[in-house]
Amino acid sequence: MRQGLFNLKASQYAASIIGTGSYVPDTVISNSYLEEIVDTSDKWIVSRTGIKERRKVLDEIATSDIATKAAIQALNDANLDPIELDMIIVATVTPDMAFPSTACLVQKSIGAINATAFDIEAACSGFIYCLSIAEQFIKSGSANNILVIGAEVLSKITDYKDRNTCILFGDGAGAAIVSKSKGYQILSTYLGSDGNGCDLLYLPAGGSRNPASIETINKSMHYIKMEGSEVFKFAVRIMETATEKALELCNLNKSDIDYLIPHQANIRIIENAMKRLDLTEDKVFVNVDKYGNMSAASIAVALDETNKMKRLSNGDNVVLVAFGGGLTWASSVIRWL
Ligand code: ACO
């Protein structure tokens, strides 16, 4: 019988990222395409959000399909066999279905027969929530290798008649292997939430509150609803606070940040965080122009693209920071080794 998760020797290990991967679909939704379907303009979108284009999956593709592609890349990067995985955690607001979990579907696709698999939902903060959960299991000695994934097919819950939201979102998936082995070391993770902000960003129907019905469909209740300017104000405030909290947890401060990977929702939110944290442009990752907001996949894809850029040096302190529906927020400090 395989070893249960809690049967491993309990001792303190460092948790490190030993491989990353990502996938974005080929189909590009440009601002000029959106100009044709809603009352908007490329100029408005670029100046208010920084987004030039985003990606969209084909109709028959679901979240587990793109999550699997990112997972395989991360496993290859880590030189790890799927049977060596103890756990798979997927963060998503667009699961293939309510159950089984998307993580179980990925487990089947990659043949990770020794893993325990489950999903978590923390909207755009979800990938860092996964990292934090994985960190705890590795540090306690309860697991050796954990696959964490942020994957979204937001195009399927986006209302392409609503100019307030359809310009923002895109599809993609990113993955990382968190391990007891040596790699980019997770120095800290910090998580937070405030359910009082639950009505600022939500998807009204399809759950037990408003099950799917002809009425919910006619009222477009299966699409994202958002109070954009309220989310904006919250985001600007929380990016700084959450970054400082994660730094504090590992006895670092703002001046120790070598590179910031912020959630990719809006270039103005990123620039604001950059200013508040006294960072120059070259120290901040940006791909919001290419992909828009991919919710839980944003940080995951950004982490993989940062890894592939091979720009960072040994010992650099990299901060991940995100905010999202819930409201939720999360941050992490990683030492590049
Ligand atoms: N094209 C043209 N005009 C538009 C568009 C558009 N696509 N969208 C809105 N407008 C109009 C509005 O109707 C409004 O017009 P009015 O003044 O006549 O009423 C005007 O532009 C200004 O609207 P605001 O909402 O005040 O614009 P703002 O500068 O706040 O930008 C935006 C809107 C881009 C949505 C911004 O508020 C934002 O980025 N908020 C954060 C959103 C976010 O990060 N969401 C993701 C959360 S993550 C998750 O968990 C999924």
PDB file of N, CA and C in Angstrom, residues 199-279:
ATOM      1  N   ASP A 199     -19.582  41.141  -2.289  1.00  0.00           N
ATOM      2  CA  ASP A 199     -20.414  41.571  -3.412  1.00  0.00           C
ATOM      3  C   ASP A 199     -19.707  42.538  -4.366  1.00  0.00           C
ATOM      4  N   LEU A 200     -18.405  42.691  -4.218  1.00  0.00           N
ATOM      5  CA  LEU A 200     -17.664  43.585  -5.134  1.00  0.00           C
ATOM      6  C   LEU A 200     -17.247  42.852  -6.407  1.00  0.00           C
ATOM      7  N   LEU A 201     -17.144  41.534  -6.281  1.00  0.00           N
ATOM      8  CA  LEU A 201     -16.650  40.732  -7.393  1.00  0.00           C
ATOM      9  C   LEU A 201     -17.216  39.338  -7.207  1.00  0.00           C
ATOM     10  N   TYR A 202     -18.134  38.935  -8.081  1.00  0.00           N
ATOM     11  CA  TYR A 202     -18.786  37.629  -7.854  1.00  0.00           C
ATOM     12  C   TYR A 202     -19.465  37.115  -9.106  1.00  0.00           C
ATOM     13  N   LEU A 203     -19.831  35.835  -9.018  1.00  0.00           N
ATOM     14  CA  LEU A 203     -20.563  35.198 -10.100  1.00  0.00           C
ATOM     15  C   LEU A 203     -21.861  34.671  -9.490  1.00  0.00           C
ATOM     16  N   PRO A 204     -22.998  35.337  -9.756  1.00  0.00           N
ATOM     17  CA  PRO A 204     -24.212  35.081  -8.983  1.00  0.00           C
ATOM     18  C   PRO A 204     -24.827  33.689  -9.128  1.00  0.00           C
ATOM     19  N   ALA A 205     -24.777  33.096 -10.326  1.00  0.00           N
ATOM     20  CA  ALA A 205     -25.558  31.861 -10.510  1.00  0.00           C
ATOM     21  C   ALA A 205     -24.694  30.645 -10.804  1.00  0.00           C
ATOM     22  N   GLY A 206     -25.339  29.489 -10.665  1.00  0.00           N
ATOM     23  CA  GLY A 206     -24.644  28.236 -10.954  1.00  0.00           C
ATOM     24  C   GLY A 206     -24.272  27.489  -9.689  1.00  0.00           C
ATOM     25  N   GLY A 207     -24.422  28.142  -8.520  1.00  0.00           N
ATOM     26  CA  GLY A 207     -24.150  27.500  -7.242  1.00  0.00           C
ATOM     27  C   GLY A 207     -25.467  27.209  -6.527  1.00  0.00           C
ATOM     28  N   SER A 208     -25.403  26.945  -5.204  1.00  0.00           N
ATOM     29  CA  SER A 208     -26.618  26.563  -4.476  1.00  0.00           C
ATOM     30  C   SER A 208     -27.528  27.759  -4.159  1.00  0.00           C
ATOM     31  N   ARG A 209     -26.987  28.986  -4.223  1.00  0.00           N
ATOM     32  CA  ARG A 209     -27.813  30.180  -3.982  1.00  0.00           C
ATOM     33  C   ARG A 209     -28.769  30.422  -5.149  1.00  0.00           C
ATOM     34  N   ASN A 210     -28.230  30.355  -6.350  1.00  0.00           N
ATOM     35  CA  ASN A 210     -29.033  30.545  -7.559  1.00  0.00           C
ATOM     36  C   ASN A 210     -28.688  29.442  -8.554  1.00  0.00           C
ATOM     37  N   PRO A 211     -29.273  28.259  -8.355  1.00  0.00           N
ATOM     38  CA  PRO A 211     -28.942  27.162  -9.283  1.00  0.00           C
ATOM     39  C   PRO A 211     -29.291  27.546 -10.724  1.00  0.00           C
ATOM     40  N   ALA A 212     -28.636  26.910 -11.668  1.00  0.00           N
ATOM     41  CA  ALA A 212     -28.865  27.225 -13.078  1.00  0.00           C
ATOM     42  C   ALA A 212     -30.335  27.038 -13.442  1.00  0.00           C
ATOM     43  N   SER A 213     -30.900  28.045 -14.084  1.00  0.00           N
ATOM     44  CA  SER A 213     -32.284  27.951 -14.553  1.00  0.00           C
ATOM     45  C   SER A 213     -32.414  28.845 -15.780  1.00  0.00           C
ATOM     46  N   ILE A 214     -33.536  28.718 -16.466  1.00  0.00           N
ATOM     47  CA  ILE A 214     -33.759  29.566 -17.640  1.00  0.00           C
ATOM     48  C   ILE A 214     -33.681  31.034 -17.205  1.00  0.00           C
ATOM     49  N   GLU A 215     -34.244  31.315 -16.010  1.00  0.00           N
ATOM     50  CA  GLU A 215     -34.278  32.691 -15.515  1.00  0.00           C
ATOM     51  C   GLU A 215     -32.854  33.222 -15.274  1.00  0.00           C
ATOM     52  N   THR A 216     -32.000  32.413 -14.624  1.00  0.00           N
ATOM     53  CA  THR A 216     -30.634  32.892 -14.343  1.00  0.00           C
ATOM     54  C   THR A 216     -29.881  33.130 -15.655  1.00  0.00           C
ATOM     55  N   ILE A 217     -30.162  32.285 -16.627  1.00  0.00           N
ATOM     56  CA  ILE A 217     -29.486  32.465 -17.925  1.00  0.00           C
ATOM     57  C   ILE A 217     -29.988  33.739 -18.605  1.00  0.00           C
ATOM     58  N   ASN A 218     -31.305  33.913 -18.596  1.00  0.00           N
ATOM     59  CA  ASN A 218     -31.867  35.118 -19.236  1.00  0.00           C
ATOM     60  C   ASN A 218     -31.363  36.400 -18.587  1.00  0.00           C
ATOM     61  N   LYS A 219     -31.051  36.313 -17.277  1.00  0.00           N
ATOM     62  CA  LYS A 219     -30.550  37.511 -16.580  1.00  0.00           C
ATOM     63  C   LYS A 219     -29.022  37.601 -16.603  1.00  0.00           C
ATOM     64  N   SER A 220     -28.381  36.770 -17.393  1.00  0.00           N
ATOM     65  CA  SER A 220     -26.900  36.765 -17.514  1.00  0.00           C
ATOM     66  C   SER A 220     -26.213  36.613 -16.151  1.00  0.00           C
ATOM     67  N   MET A 221     -26.819  35.783 -15.290  1.00  0.00           N
ATOM     68  CA  MET A 221     -26.249  35.634 -13.945  1.00  0.00           C
ATOM     69  C   MET A 221     -25.096  34.628 -13.875  1.00  0.00           C
ATOM     70  N   HIS A 222     -24.716  34.056 -15.020  1.00  0.00           N
ATOM     71  CA  HIS A 222     -23.579  33.118 -15.023  1.00  0.00           C
ATOM     72  C   HIS A 222     -22.299  33.810 -15.461  1.00  0.00           C
ATOM     73  N   TYR A 223     -22.337  35.121 -15.418  1.00  0.00           N
ATOM     74  CA  TYR A 223     -21.154  35.898 -15.800  1.00  0.00           C
ATOM     75  C   TYR A 223     -20.628  36.719 -14.624  1.00  0.00           C
ATOM     76  N   ILE A 224     -19.348  37.050 -14.685  1.00  0.00           N
ATOM     77  CA  ILE A 224     -18.689  37.839 -13.628  1.00  0.00           C
ATOM     78  C   ILE A 224     -19.370  39.202 -13.471  1.00  0.00           C
ATOM     79  N   LYS A 225     -19.628  39.568 -12.210  1.00  0.00           N
ATOM     80  CA  LYS A 225     -20.128  40.917 -11.904  1.00  0.00           C
ATOM     81  C   LYS A 225     -19.056  41.616 -11.061  1.00  0.00           C
ATOM     82  N   MET A 226     -18.850  42.878 -11.331  1.00  0.00           N
ATOM     83  CA  MET A 226     -17.745  43.555 -10.637  1.00  0.00           C
ATOM     84  C   MET A 226     -18.022  45.033 -10.414  1.00  0.00           C
ATOM     85  N   GLU A 227     -17.693  45.506  -9.201  1.00  0.00           N
ATOM     86  CA  GLU A 227     -17.681  46.949  -8.910  1.00  0.00           C
ATOM     87  C   GLU A 227     -16.240  47.404  -9.137  1.00  0.00           C
ATOM     88  N   GLY A 228     -15.907  47.715 -10.381  1.00  0.00           N
ATOM     89  CA  GLY A 228     -14.511  47.949 -10.774  1.00  0.00           C
ATOM     90  C   GLY A 228     -13.766  48.967  -9.934  1.00  0.00           C
ATOM     91  N   SER A 229     -14.381  50.129  -9.700  1.00  0.00           N
ATOM     92  CA  SER A 229     -13.616  51.178  -9.016  1.00  0.00           C
ATOM     93  C   SER A 229     -13.401  50.838  -7.540  1.00  0.00           C
ATOM     94  N   GLU A 230     -14.372  50.118  -6.919  1.00  0.00           N
ATOM     95  CA  GLU A 230     -14.181  49.695  -5.514  1.00  0.00           C
ATOM     96  C   GLU A 230     -13.058  48.665  -5.414  1.00  0.00           C
ATOM     97  N   VAL A 231     -13.042  47.720  -6.369  1.00  0.00           N
ATOM     98  CA  VAL A 231     -11.977  46.703  -6.379  1.00  0.00           C
ATOM     99  C   VAL A 231     -10.623  47.398  -6.575  1.00  0.00           C
ATOM    100  N   PHE A 232     -10.626  48.393  -7.441  1.00  0.00           N
ATOM    101  CA  PHE A 232      -9.399  49.139  -7.730  1.00  0.00           C
ATOM    102  C   PHE A 232      -8.824  49.759  -6.450  1.00  0.00           C
ATOM    103  N   LYS A 233      -9.699  50.432  -5.682  1.00  0.00           N
ATOM    104  CA  LYS A 233      -9.234  51.112  -4.449  1.00  0.00           C
ATOM    105  C   LYS A 233      -8.691  50.100  -3.448  1.00  0.00           C
ATOM    106  N   PHE A 234      -9.413  48.988  -3.309  1.00  0.00           N
ATOM    107  CA  PHE A 234      -8.965  47.927  -2.394  1.00  0.00           C
ATOM    108  C   PHE A 234      -7.607  47.378  -2.850  1.00  0.00           C
ATOM    109  N   ALA A 235      -7.479  47.143  -4.163  1.00  0.00           N
ATOM    110  CA  ALA A 235      -6.266  46.525  -4.708  1.00  0.00           C
ATOM    111  C   ALA A 235      -5.032  47.383  -4.430  1.00  0.00           C
ATOM    112  N   VAL A 236      -5.177  48.676  -4.662  1.00  0.00           N
ATOM    113  CA  VAL A 236      -4.059  49.597  -4.485  1.00  0.00           C
ATOM    114  C   VAL A 236      -3.549  49.559  -3.036  1.00  0.00           C
ATOM    115  N   ARG A 237      -4.497  49.530  -2.104  1.00  0.00           N
ATOM    116  CA  ARG A 237      -4.146  49.517  -0.677  1.00  0.00           C
ATOM    117  C   ARG A 237      -3.510  48.179  -0.277  1.00  0.00           C
ATOM    118  N   ILE A 238      -4.126  47.080  -0.724  1.00  0.00           N
ATOM    119  CA  ILE A 238      -3.721  45.772  -0.212  1.00  0.00           C
ATOM    120  C   ILE A 238      -2.396  45.279  -0.810  1.00  0.00           C
ATOM    121  N   MET A 239      -2.069  45.727  -2.021  1.00  0.00           N
ATOM    122  CA  MET A 239      -0.808  45.271  -2.644  1.00  0.00           C
ATOM    123  C   MET A 239       0.380  45.678  -1.772  1.00  0.00           C
ATOM    124  N   GLU A 240       0.327  46.901  -1.263  1.00  0.00           N
ATOM    125  CA  GLU A 240       1.436  47.371  -0.418  1.00  0.00           C
ATOM    126  C   GLU A 240       1.441  46.636   0.922  1.00  0.00           C
ATOM    127  N   THR A 241       0.251  46.614   1.581  1.00  0.00           N
ATOM    128  CA  THR A 241       0.178  45.994   2.917  1.00  0.00           C
ATOM    129  C   THR A 241       0.593  44.528   2.864  1.00  0.00           C
ATOM    130  N   ALA A 242       0.057  43.786   1.896  1.00  0.00           N
ATOM    131  CA  ALA A 242       0.351  42.344   1.827  1.00  0.00           C
ATOM    132  C   ALA A 242       1.835  42.105   1.547  1.00  0.00           C
ATOM    133  N   THR A 243       2.421  42.938   0.710  1.00  0.00           N
ATOM    134  CA  THR A 243       3.859  42.797   0.422  1.00  0.00           C
ATOM    135  C   THR A 243       4.661  42.997   1.710  1.00  0.00           C
ATOM    136  N   GLU A 244       4.311  44.050   2.449  1.00  0.00           N
ATOM    137  CA  GLU A 244       5.045  44.338   3.696  1.00  0.00           C
ATOM    138  C   GLU A 244       4.913  43.202   4.705  1.00  0.00           C
ATOM    139  N   LYS A 245       3.715  42.592   4.774  1.00  0.00           N
ATOM    140  CA  LYS A 245       3.475  41.487   5.724  1.00  0.00           C
ATOM    141  C   LYS A 245       4.362  40.287   5.389  1.00  0.00           C
ATOM    142  N   ALA A 246       4.426  39.919   4.108  1.00  0.00           N
ATOM    143  CA  ALA A 246       5.243  38.747   3.730  1.00  0.00           C
ATOM    144  C   ALA A 246       6.719  39.017   4.006  1.00  0.00           C
ATOM    145  N   LEU A 247       7.143  40.265   3.783  1.00  0.00           N
ATOM    146  CA  LEU A 247       8.543  40.630   4.049  1.00  0.00           C
ATOM    147  C   LEU A 247       8.845  40.546   5.541  1.00  0.00           C
ATOM    148  N   GLU A 248       7.938  41.105   6.334  1.00  0.00           N
ATOM    149  CA  GLU A 248       8.076  41.086   7.798  1.00  0.00           C
ATOM    150  C   GLU A 248       8.263  39.667   8.327  1.00  0.00           C
ATOM    151  N   LEU A 249       7.484  38.728   7.753  1.00  0.00           N
ATOM    152  CA  LEU A 249       7.518  37.341   8.220  1.00  0.00           C
ATOM    153  C   LEU A 249       8.884  36.688   8.030  1.00  0.00           C
ATOM    154  N   CYS A 250       9.707  37.239   7.121  1.00  0.00           N
ATOM    155  CA  CYS A 250      11.048  36.660   6.970  1.00  0.00           C
ATOM    156  C   CYS A 250      12.120  37.722   7.274  1.00  0.00           C
ATOM    157  N   ASN A 251      11.733  38.684   8.114  1.00  0.00           N
ATOM    158  CA  ASN A 251      12.671  39.710   8.602  1.00  0.00           C
ATOM    159  C   ASN A 251      13.333  40.510   7.482  1.00  0.00           C
ATOM    160  N   LEU A 252      12.564  40.813   6.450  1.00  0.00           N
ATOM    161  CA  LEU A 252      13.077  41.668   5.375  1.00  0.00           C
ATOM    162  C   LEU A 252      12.217  42.923   5.311  1.00  0.00           C
ATOM    163  N   ASN A 253      12.668  43.902   4.548  1.00  0.00           N
ATOM    164  CA  ASN A 253      11.822  45.077   4.325  1.00  0.00           C
ATOM    165  C   ASN A 253      11.848  45.503   2.859  1.00  0.00           C
ATOM    166  N   LYS A 254      11.090  46.576   2.560  1.00  0.00           N
ATOM    167  CA  LYS A 254      10.905  47.008   1.168  1.00  0.00           C
ATOM    168  C   LYS A 254      12.203  47.071   0.369  1.00  0.00           C
ATOM    169  N   SER A 255      13.267  47.567   1.041  1.00  0.00           N
ATOM    170  CA  SER A 255      14.528  47.773   0.323  1.00  0.00           C
ATOM    171  C   SER A 255      15.211  46.444  -0.046  1.00  0.00           C
ATOM    172  N   ASP A 256      14.718  45.341   0.503  1.00  0.00           N
ATOM    173  CA  ASP A 256      15.299  44.033   0.173  1.00  0.00           C
ATOM    174  C   ASP A 256      14.661  43.381  -1.059  1.00  0.00           C
ATOM    175  N   ILE A 257      13.626  44.017  -1.606  1.00  0.00           N
ATOM    176  CA  ILE A 257      12.957  43.404  -2.774  1.00  0.00           C
ATOM    177  C   ILE A 257      13.855  43.551  -4.011  1.00  0.00           C
ATOM    178  N   ASP A 258      14.199  42.419  -4.627  1.00  0.00           N
ATOM    179  CA  ASP A 258      14.943  42.479  -5.889  1.00  0.00           C
ATOM    180  C   ASP A 258      14.016  42.414  -7.085  1.00  0.00           C
ATOM    181  N   TYR A 259      12.864  41.757  -6.902  1.00  0.00           N
ATOM    182  CA  TYR A 259      11.933  41.631  -8.027  1.00  0.00           C
ATOM    183  C   TYR A 259      10.523  41.417  -7.489  1.00  0.00           C
ATOM    184  N   LEU A 260       9.561  42.113  -8.081  1.00  0.00           N
ATOM    185  CA  LEU A 260       8.161  41.995  -7.660  1.00  0.00           C
ATOM    186  C   LEU A 260       7.346  41.361  -8.791  1.00  0.00           C
ATOM    187  N   ILE A 261       6.596  40.318  -8.435  1.00  0.00           N
ATOM    188  CA  ILE A 261       5.662  39.713  -9.402  1.00  0.00           C
ATOM    189  C   ILE A 261       4.251  39.977  -8.872  1.00  0.00           C
ATOM    190  N   PRO A 262       3.641  41.074  -9.340  1.00  0.00           N
ATOM    191  CA  PRO A 262       2.303  41.416  -8.841  1.00  0.00           C
ATOM    192  C   PRO A 262       1.210  40.752  -9.672  1.00  0.00           C
ATOM    193  N   HIS A 263       0.030  40.596  -9.079  1.00  0.00           N
ATOM    194  CA  HIS A 263      -1.119  40.106  -9.851  1.00  0.00           C
ATOM    195  C   HIS A 263      -1.346  41.043 -11.030  1.00  0.00           C
ATOM    196  N   GLN A 264      -1.612  40.450 -12.195  1.00  0.00           N
ATOM    197  CA  GLN A 264      -1.721  41.226 -13.431  1.00  0.00           C
ATOM    198  C   GLN A 264      -3.196  41.549 -13.714  1.00  0.00           C
ATOM    199  N   ALA A 265      -3.704  42.601 -13.059  1.00  0.00           N
ATOM    200  CA  ALA A 265      -5.113  42.967 -13.258  1.00  0.00           C
ATOM    201  C   ALA A 265      -5.226  44.261 -14.054  1.00  0.00           C
ATOM    202  N   ASN A 266      -4.333  45.195 -13.756  1.00  0.00           N
ATOM    203  CA  ASN A 266      -4.445  46.532 -14.348  1.00  0.00           C
ATOM    204  C   ASN A 266      -3.087  47.215 -14.156  1.00  0.00           C
ATOM    205  N   ILE A 267      -2.549  47.775 -15.215  1.00  0.00           N
ATOM    206  CA  ILE A 267      -1.205  48.384 -15.140  1.00  0.00           C
ATOM    207  C   ILE A 267      -1.177  49.542 -14.131  1.00  0.00           C
ATOM    208  N   ARG A 268      -2.332  50.207 -13.962  1.00  0.00           N
ATOM    209  CA  ARG A 268      -2.349  51.334 -13.009  1.00  0.00           C
ATOM    210  C   ARG A 268      -2.222  50.836 -11.571  1.00  0.00           C
ATOM    211  N   ILE A 269      -2.793  49.670 -11.292  1.00  0.00           N
ATOM    212  CA  ILE A 269      -2.647  49.090  -9.950  1.00  0.00           C
ATOM    213  C   ILE A 269      -1.188  48.684  -9.740  1.00  0.00           C
ATOM    214  N   ILE A 270      -0.579  48.108 -10.761  1.00  0.00           N
ATOM    215  CA  ILE A 270       0.828  47.672 -10.667  1.00  0.00           C
ATOM    216  C   ILE A 270       1.744  48.892 -10.465  1.00  0.00           C
ATOM    217  N   GLU A 271       1.510  49.949 -11.257  1.00  0.00           N
ATOM    218  CA  GLU A 271       2.359  51.152 -11.147  1.00  0.00           C
ATOM    219  C   GLU A 271       2.227  51.802  -9.775  1.00  0.00           C
ATOM    220  N   ASN A 272       1.004  51.768  -9.254  1.00  0.00           N
ATOM    221  CA  ASN A 272       0.776  52.325  -7.934  1.00  0.00           C
ATOM    222  C   ASN A 272       1.560  51.551  -6.867  1.00  0.00           C
ATOM    223  N   ALA A 273       1.507  50.218  -6.975  1.00  0.00           N
ATOM    224  CA  ALA A 273       2.242  49.377  -6.017  1.00  0.00           C
ATOM    225  C   ALA A 273       3.741  49.650  -6.128  1.00  0.00           C
ATOM    226  N   MET A 274       4.201  49.787  -7.362  1.00  0.00           N
ATOM    227  CA  MET A 274       5.619  50.045  -7.640  1.00  0.00           C
ATOM    228  C   MET A 274       6.077  51.325  -6.931  1.00  0.00           C
ATOM    229  N   LYS A 275       5.227  52.350  -7.031  1.00  0.00           N
ATOM    230  CA  LYS A 275       5.536  53.642  -6.418  1.00  0.00           C
ATOM    231  C   LYS A 275       5.561  53.532  -4.891  1.00  0.00           C
ATOM    232  N   ARG A 276       4.516  52.891  -4.340  1.00  0.00           N
ATOM    233  CA  ARG A 276       4.425  52.766  -2.882  1.00  0.00           C
ATOM    234  C   ARG A 276       5.567  51.941  -2.307  1.00  0.00           C
ATOM    235  N   LEU A 277       6.083  50.996  -3.128  1.00  0.00           N
ATOM    236  CA  LEU A 277       7.154  50.123  -2.623  1.00  0.00           C
ATOM    237  C   LEU A 277       8.545  50.609  -3.055  1.00  0.00           C
ATOM    238  N   ASP A 278       8.592  51.820  -3.635  1.00  0.00           N
ATOM    239  CA  ASP A 278       9.856  52.431  -4.086  1.00  0.00           C
ATOM    240  C   ASP A 278      10.619  51.524  -5.048  1.00  0.00           C
ATOM    241  N   LEU A 279       9.917  50.958  -6.010  1.00  0.00           N
ATOM    242  CA  LEU A 279      10.578  50.065  -6.965  1.00  0.00           C
ATOM    243  C   LEU A 279      10.648  50.723  -8.337  1.00  0.00           C
TER     244      LEU A 279
END
